[in-house]
PDB file of C-alpha atoms in Angstrom:
ATOM      1  CA  MET A   1       0.000   0.000   0.000  1.00  0.00           C
ATOM      2  CA  SER A   2       1.191   3.516  -0.699  1.00  0.00           C
ATOM      3  CA  LYS A   3       2.339   5.967   1.940  1.00  0.00           C
ATOM      4  CA  LEU A   4      -0.425   7.065   4.305  1.00  0.00           C
ATOM      5  CA  PRO A   5      -1.110  10.772   4.900  1.00  0.00           C
ATOM      6  CA  LYS A   6       0.737  12.235   7.887  1.00  0.00           C
ATOM      7  CA  HIS A   7      -2.420  13.346   9.691  1.00  0.00           C
ATOM      8  CA  TYR A   8      -3.789   9.804   9.443  1.00  0.00           C
ATOM      9  CA  THR A   9      -0.626   8.151  10.779  1.00  0.00           C
ATOM     10  CA  GLU A  10      -0.566  10.677  13.622  1.00  0.00           C
ATOM     11  CA  PHE A  11      -4.171   9.742  14.440  1.00  0.00           C
ATOM     12  CA  LEU A  12      -3.203   6.046  14.492  1.00  0.00           C
ATOM     13  CA  GLU A  13      -0.365   6.785  16.911  1.00  0.00           C
ATOM     14  CA  LYS A  14      -2.359   9.105  19.164  1.00  0.00           C
ATOM     15  CA  TYR A  15      -5.568   7.028  19.289  1.00  0.00           C
ATOM     16  CA  PRO A  16      -4.613   3.395  18.675  1.00  0.00           C
ATOM     17  CA  LYS A  17      -7.677   1.921  20.412  1.00  0.00           C
ATOM     18  CA  ILE A  18     -10.077   4.002  18.303  1.00  0.00           C
ATOM     19  CA  ALA A  19      -8.116   3.204  15.135  1.00  0.00           C
ATOM     20  CA  GLU A  20      -8.184  -0.537  15.856  1.00  0.00           C
ATOM     21  CA  THR A  21     -11.903  -0.499  16.666  1.00  0.00           C
ATOM     22  CA  TYR A  22     -12.631   1.435  13.469  1.00  0.00           C
ATOM     23  CA  ARG A  23     -10.532  -1.015  11.411  1.00  0.00           C
ATOM     24  CA  ALA A  24     -12.278  -3.994  13.026  1.00  0.00           C
ATOM     25  CA  LEU A  25     -15.695  -2.511  12.197  1.00  0.00           C
ATOM     26  CA  GLY A  26     -14.641  -2.042   8.577  1.00  0.00           C
ATOM     27  CA  ASP A  27     -13.359  -5.619   8.423  1.00  0.00           C
ATOM     28  CA  ALA A  28     -16.605  -6.943   9.909  1.00  0.00           C
ATOM     29  CA  VAL A  29     -18.781  -5.034   7.444  1.00  0.00           C
ATOM     30  CA  SER A  30     -16.592  -6.097   4.535  1.00  0.00           C
ATOM     31  CA  SER A  31     -16.710  -9.768   5.448  1.00  0.00           C
ATOM     32  CA  VAL A  32     -20.483 -10.244   5.760  1.00  0.00           C
ATOM     33  CA  GLY A  33     -21.370  -9.818   2.089  1.00  0.00           C
ATOM     34  CA  PRO A  34     -20.758 -11.502  -1.236  1.00  0.00           C
ATOM     35  CA  LEU A  35     -18.985  -8.640  -3.044  1.00  0.00           C
ATOM     36  CA  ASP A  36     -15.410  -9.099  -4.173  1.00  0.00           C
ATOM     37  CA  THR A  37     -12.718  -6.662  -3.087  1.00  0.00           C
ATOM     38  CA  LYS A  38     -12.546  -4.803  -6.406  1.00  0.00           C
ATOM     39  CA  THR A  39     -16.305  -4.193  -6.428  1.00  0.00           C
ATOM     40  CA  LYS A  40     -16.238  -3.025  -2.807  1.00  0.00           C
ATOM     41  CA  GLU A  41     -13.447  -0.564  -3.562  1.00  0.00           C
ATOM     42  CA  LEU A  42     -15.265   0.838  -6.602  1.00  0.00           C
ATOM     43  CA  ILE A  43     -18.383   1.302  -4.456  1.00  0.00           C
ATOM     44  CA  LYS A  44     -16.350   3.029  -1.756  1.00  0.00           C
ATOM     45  CA  LEU A  45     -14.803   5.211  -4.443  1.00  0.00           C
ATOM     46  CA  ALA A  46     -18.280   6.160  -5.644  1.00  0.00           C
ATOM     47  CA  LEU A  47     -19.336   7.021  -2.094  1.00  0.00           C
ATOM     48  CA  ALA A  48     -16.272   9.224  -1.617  1.00  0.00           C
ATOM     49  CA  ILE A  49     -17.030  10.926  -4.938  1.00  0.00           C
ATOM     50  CA  GLY A  50     -20.635  11.598  -3.909  1.00  0.00           C
ATOM     51  CA  ASN A  51     -19.503  13.059  -0.600  1.00  0.00           C
ATOM     52  CA  ARG A  52     -16.816  15.205  -2.289  1.00  0.00           C
ATOM     53  CA  GLN A  53     -14.107  13.692  -0.103  1.00  0.00           C
ATOM     54  CA  GLU A  54     -10.895  14.389  -1.979  1.00  0.00           C
ATOM     55  CA  GLY A  55      -8.769  12.328   0.392  1.00  0.00           C
ATOM     56  CA  GLY A  56     -11.250   9.456   0.219  1.00  0.00           C
ATOM     57  CA  VAL A  57     -11.239   9.586  -3.574  1.00  0.00           C
ATOM     58  CA  HIS A  58      -7.436   9.434  -3.578  1.00  0.00           C
ATOM     59  CA  SER A  59      -7.417   6.563  -1.080  1.00  0.00           C
ATOM     60  CA  HIS A  60     -10.092   4.472  -2.761  1.00  0.00           C
ATOM     61  CA  THR A  61      -8.584   5.058  -6.190  1.00  0.00           C
ATOM     62  CA  ARG A  62      -5.323   3.574  -4.886  1.00  0.00           C
ATOM     63  CA  ARG A  63      -7.180   0.741  -3.161  1.00  0.00           C
ATOM     64  CA  ALA A  64      -9.230  -0.015  -6.278  1.00  0.00           C
ATOM     65  CA  LEU A  65      -6.027  -0.263  -8.312  1.00  0.00           C
ATOM     66  CA  GLU A  66      -4.527  -2.575  -5.699  1.00  0.00           C
ATOM     67  CA  ALA A  67      -7.699  -4.703  -5.852  1.00  0.00           C
ATOM     68  CA  GLY A  68      -7.302  -5.139  -9.613  1.00  0.00           C
ATOM     69  CA  ALA A  69      -9.515  -2.388 -11.025  1.00  0.00           C
ATOM     70  CA  THR A  70      -8.334  -0.946 -14.299  1.00  0.00           C
ATOM     71  CA  LYS A  71      -7.878   2.755 -14.903  1.00  0.00           C
ATOM     72  CA  ASP A  72     -10.847   2.612 -17.288  1.00  0.00           C
ATOM     73  CA  GLU A  73     -13.060   1.002 -14.620  1.00  0.00           C
ATOM     74  CA  ILE A  74     -12.079   3.721 -12.153  1.00  0.00           C
ATOM     75  CA  ARG A  75     -12.735   6.503 -14.645  1.00  0.00           C
ATOM     76  CA  HIS A  76     -16.082   4.896 -15.531  1.00  0.00           C
ATOM     77  CA  THR A  77     -17.014   4.948 -11.840  1.00  0.00           C
ATOM     78  CA  VAL A  78     -16.396   8.694 -11.836  1.00  0.00           C
ATOM     79  CA  LEU A  79     -18.343   9.254 -15.055  1.00  0.00           C
ATOM     80  CA  LEU A  80     -21.333   7.366 -13.632  1.00  0.00           C
ATOM     81  CA  SER A  81     -21.623  10.061 -10.959  1.00  0.00           C
ATOM     82  CA  LEU A  82     -22.372  12.770 -13.542  1.00  0.00           C
ATOM     83  CA  THR A  83     -26.168  12.563 -13.560  1.00  0.00           C
ATOM     84  CA  THR A  84     -26.355  12.235  -9.777  1.00  0.00           C
ATOM     85  CA  ILE A  85     -23.898  14.849  -8.497  1.00  0.00           C
ATOM     86  CA  GLY A  86     -23.637  17.171 -11.515  1.00  0.00           C
ATOM     87  CA  PHE A  87     -20.949  18.110 -13.992  1.00  0.00           C
ATOM     88  CA  PRO A  88     -18.788  20.389 -11.795  1.00  0.00           C
ATOM     89  CA  ASN A  89     -18.670  17.830  -8.969  1.00  0.00           C
ATOM     90  CA  MET A  90     -17.916  14.988 -11.371  1.00  0.00           C
ATOM     91  CA  MET A  91     -15.124  17.021 -12.939  1.00  0.00           C
ATOM     92  CA  ALA A  92     -13.624  17.699  -9.500  1.00  0.00           C
ATOM     93  CA  ALA A  93     -13.733  13.982  -8.708  1.00  0.00           C
ATOM     94  CA  LEU A  94     -12.180  13.144 -12.060  1.00  0.00           C
ATOM     95  CA  SER A  95      -9.285  15.485 -11.301  1.00  0.00           C
ATOM     96  CA  TRP A  96      -8.763  13.777  -7.902  1.00  0.00           C
ATOM     97  CA  VAL A  97      -8.760  10.354  -9.549  1.00  0.00           C
ATOM     98  CA  GLU A  98      -6.297  11.539 -12.170  1.00  0.00           C
ATOM     99  CA  ASP A  99      -4.000  12.775  -9.365  1.00  0.00           C
ATOM    100  CA  VAL A 100      -3.542   9.114  -8.462  1.00  0.00           C
ATOM    101  CA  LEU A 101      -3.737   7.536 -11.924  1.00  0.00           C
ATOM    102  CA  GLU A 102      -1.092   9.849 -13.338  1.00  0.00           C
ATOM    103  CA  LYS A 103       1.341   8.688 -10.627  1.00  0.00           C
ATOM    104  CA  ASP A 104       0.612   5.020 -11.305  1.00  0.00           C
TER     105      ASP A 104
END
């Protein structure tokens, strides 16, 4: 996995019990359903896009790539948001995705 943001690693160090509980909750939710990892990461990417979470879009773009998603699948996920969140928001999300894809 790529380097984590400094503010996140500081949170992990300062609040390890909260971080572990949060991770365990995520693991539990992830394990109860039939979706494969790539699909879950594309869904999480879509959720981050809809919430305009730039850091989340960066993170889930990286995670989707690690889970085997192609650049085209990731870009398609962004394009699918157009009719729900509007053109300007979709374009912002596309720029955040490209931040990661251009480094890959």
